[in-house]
Amino acid sequence: MPFQKYTTINFVIWYSASTNVLIELFSDYVATKDAFNASDAINGRRDFAAMNNKWICLCDTFRTRRDDANSTGSAPLQHWEFHDLMEQATSRMQ
């Protein structure tokens, strides 16, 4: 993916609801920080660098999971709560 990690100055833990909002907005192509920060579901405001870095980590995890599933062919993947959302989001971005 053509994203690069940035230095971020605000550190807030990413809870599930915040991650879900990020996936839904970012996959529609780089959500503005205003749209993300306006959501009632998030647990703290974040700057673009924090959102971008989280997106990169989510994509890396999803890619690793997908590659592992393809290499084994039949072994079930361990549950990851964001798998289905990431599958939908990355398919919309292609």
C-alpha atoms as a PDB file:
ATOM      1  CA  MET A   1       0.000   0.000   0.000  1.00  0.00           C
ATOM      2  CA  PRO A   2       1.276   3.497  -0.722  1.00  0.00           C
ATOM      3  CA  PHE A   3       1.097   4.664   2.878  1.00  0.00           C
ATOM      4  CA  GLN A   4       4.052   5.618   5.029  1.00  0.00           C
ATOM      5  CA  LYS A   5       4.302   5.859   8.804  1.00  0.00           C
ATOM      6  CA  TYR A   6       4.424   9.303  10.384  1.00  0.00           C
ATOM      7  CA  THR A   7       5.558  10.567  13.739  1.00  0.00           C
ATOM      8  CA  THR A   8       2.548  11.275  15.904  1.00  0.00           C
ATOM      9  CA  ILE A   9       2.341  13.454  18.973  1.00  0.00           C
ATOM     10  CA  ASN A  10      -0.957  12.267  20.393  1.00  0.00           C
ATOM     11  CA  PHE A  11      -1.105   8.799  21.851  1.00  0.00           C
ATOM     12  CA  VAL A  12      -4.504   7.340  22.635  1.00  0.00           C
ATOM     13  CA  ILE A  13      -5.179   3.615  22.990  1.00  0.00           C
ATOM     14  CA  TRP A  14      -7.150   2.201  20.081  1.00  0.00           C
ATOM     15  CA  TYR A  15     -10.288   0.492  21.374  1.00  0.00           C
ATOM     16  CA  SER A  16     -12.474  -1.656  19.113  1.00  0.00           C
ATOM     17  CA  ALA A  17     -15.065   1.041  18.432  1.00  0.00           C
ATOM     18  CA  SER A  18     -12.404   3.541  17.397  1.00  0.00           C
ATOM     19  CA  THR A  19     -10.729   0.977  15.152  1.00  0.00           C
ATOM     20  CA  ASN A  20     -14.078   0.138  13.514  1.00  0.00           C
ATOM     21  CA  VAL A  21     -14.695   3.821  12.766  1.00  0.00           C
ATOM     22  CA  LEU A  22     -11.209   4.155  11.293  1.00  0.00           C
ATOM     23  CA  ILE A  23     -11.642   1.132   9.021  1.00  0.00           C
ATOM     24  CA  GLU A  24     -15.007   2.339   7.751  1.00  0.00           C
ATOM     25  CA  LEU A  25     -13.776   5.869   7.037  1.00  0.00           C
ATOM     26  CA  PHE A  26     -10.205   5.227   5.923  1.00  0.00           C
ATOM     27  CA  SER A  27     -11.173   2.616   3.383  1.00  0.00           C
ATOM     28  CA  ASP A  28     -13.413   5.139   1.632  1.00  0.00           C
ATOM     29  CA  TYR A  29     -10.074   6.702   0.920  1.00  0.00           C
ATOM     30  CA  VAL A  30      -8.301   8.465   3.681  1.00  0.00           C
ATOM     31  CA  ALA A  31     -10.925   9.830   6.008  1.00  0.00           C
ATOM     32  CA  THR A  32     -10.303  13.303   7.226  1.00  0.00           C
ATOM     33  CA  LYS A  33      -9.358  13.574  10.848  1.00  0.00           C
ATOM     34  CA  ASP A  34     -12.426  15.771  11.338  1.00  0.00           C
ATOM     35  CA  ALA A  35     -14.794  13.003  10.201  1.00  0.00           C
ATOM     36  CA  PHE A  36     -13.085  10.495  12.486  1.00  0.00           C
ATOM     37  CA  ASN A  37     -12.905  12.817  15.466  1.00  0.00           C
ATOM     38  CA  ALA A  38     -16.586  13.778  15.056  1.00  0.00           C
ATOM     39  CA  SER A  39     -17.721  10.194  15.683  1.00  0.00           C
ATOM     40  CA  ASP A  40     -19.380   9.452  19.013  1.00  0.00           C
ATOM     41  CA  ALA A  41     -17.902   5.934  18.921  1.00  0.00           C
ATOM     42  CA  ILE A  42     -14.261   6.901  19.377  1.00  0.00           C
ATOM     43  CA  ASN A  43     -12.470   6.986  22.717  1.00  0.00           C
ATOM     44  CA  GLY A  44     -10.191   9.948  21.985  1.00  0.00           C
ATOM     45  CA  ARG A  45      -9.260  12.394  19.268  1.00  0.00           C
ATOM     46  CA  ARG A  46      -6.380  11.503  16.958  1.00  0.00           C
ATOM     47  CA  ASP A  47      -4.269  13.323  14.409  1.00  0.00           C
ATOM     48  CA  PHE A  48      -3.766  12.119  10.842  1.00  0.00           C
ATOM     49  CA  ALA A  49      -0.419  10.524  11.676  1.00  0.00           C
ATOM     50  CA  ALA A  50      -1.992   8.331  14.366  1.00  0.00           C
ATOM     51  CA  MET A  51      -4.815   7.261  12.035  1.00  0.00           C
ATOM     52  CA  ASN A  52      -2.407   6.553   9.185  1.00  0.00           C
ATOM     53  CA  ASN A  53      -0.088   4.501  11.403  1.00  0.00           C
ATOM     54  CA  LYS A  54      -2.999   2.464  12.776  1.00  0.00           C
ATOM     55  CA  TRP A  55      -4.216   1.831   9.218  1.00  0.00           C
ATOM     56  CA  ILE A  56      -0.772   0.560   8.206  1.00  0.00           C
ATOM     57  CA  CYS A  57      -0.712  -1.812  11.199  1.00  0.00           C
ATOM     58  CA  LEU A  58      -4.212  -3.090  10.378  1.00  0.00           C
ATOM     59  CA  CYS A  59      -3.225  -3.688   6.738  1.00  0.00           C
ATOM     60  CA  ASP A  60      -0.034  -5.477   7.777  1.00  0.00           C
ATOM     61  CA  THR A  61      -1.958  -7.759  10.134  1.00  0.00           C
ATOM     62  CA  PHE A  62      -4.628  -8.465   7.542  1.00  0.00           C
ATOM     63  CA  ARG A  63      -2.030  -9.192   4.834  1.00  0.00           C
ATOM     64  CA  THR A  64      -0.152 -11.581   7.143  1.00  0.00           C
ATOM     65  CA  ARG A  65      -3.366 -13.394   8.025  1.00  0.00           C
ATOM     66  CA  ARG A  66      -4.388 -13.659   4.376  1.00  0.00           C
ATOM     67  CA  ASP A  67      -0.933 -14.952   3.370  1.00  0.00           C
ATOM     68  CA  ASP A  68      -0.979 -17.512   6.187  1.00  0.00           C
ATOM     69  CA  ALA A  69      -4.414 -18.737   5.098  1.00  0.00           C
ATOM     70  CA  ASN A  70      -3.274 -19.015   1.472  1.00  0.00           C
ATOM     71  CA  SER A  71      -0.106 -20.915   2.380  1.00  0.00           C
ATOM     72  CA  THR A  72      -1.907 -23.581   4.402  1.00  0.00           C
ATOM     73  CA  GLY A  73      -4.994 -23.749   2.247  1.00  0.00           C
ATOM     74  CA  SER A  74      -7.184 -25.293   4.904  1.00  0.00           C
ATOM     75  CA  ALA A  75      -6.040 -24.284   8.374  1.00  0.00           C
ATOM     76  CA  PRO A  76      -8.591 -22.026  10.048  1.00  0.00           C
ATOM     77  CA  LEU A  77      -7.431 -18.584  11.095  1.00  0.00           C
ATOM     78  CA  GLN A  78      -7.569 -17.510  14.708  1.00  0.00           C
ATOM     79  CA  HIS A  79     -10.349 -15.051  15.408  1.00  0.00           C
ATOM     80  CA  TRP A  80      -9.472 -11.393  14.820  1.00  0.00           C
ATOM     81  CA  GLU A  81     -12.362  -9.007  15.382  1.00  0.00           C
ATOM     82  CA  PHE A  82     -11.372  -6.723  12.497  1.00  0.00           C
ATOM     83  CA  HIS A  83     -10.856  -9.405   9.822  1.00  0.00           C
ATOM     84  CA  ASP A  84     -14.231  -9.084   8.092  1.00  0.00           C
ATOM     85  CA  LEU A  85     -14.148  -5.275   8.158  1.00  0.00           C
ATOM     86  CA  MET A  86     -10.619  -5.237   6.727  1.00  0.00           C
ATOM     87  CA  GLU A  87     -11.586  -7.715   4.037  1.00  0.00           C
ATOM     88  CA  GLN A  88     -14.469  -5.454   2.985  1.00  0.00           C
ATOM     89  CA  ALA A  89     -12.402  -2.286   3.259  1.00  0.00           C
ATOM     90  CA  THR A  90      -9.436  -3.522   1.252  1.00  0.00           C
ATOM     91  CA  SER A  91     -11.699  -4.944  -1.471  1.00  0.00           C
ATOM     92  CA  ARG A  92     -13.364  -1.513  -1.845  1.00  0.00           C
ATOM     93  CA  MET A  93      -9.954   0.141  -2.224  1.00  0.00           C
ATOM     94  CA  GLN A  94      -8.805  -2.049  -5.123  1.00  0.00           C
END
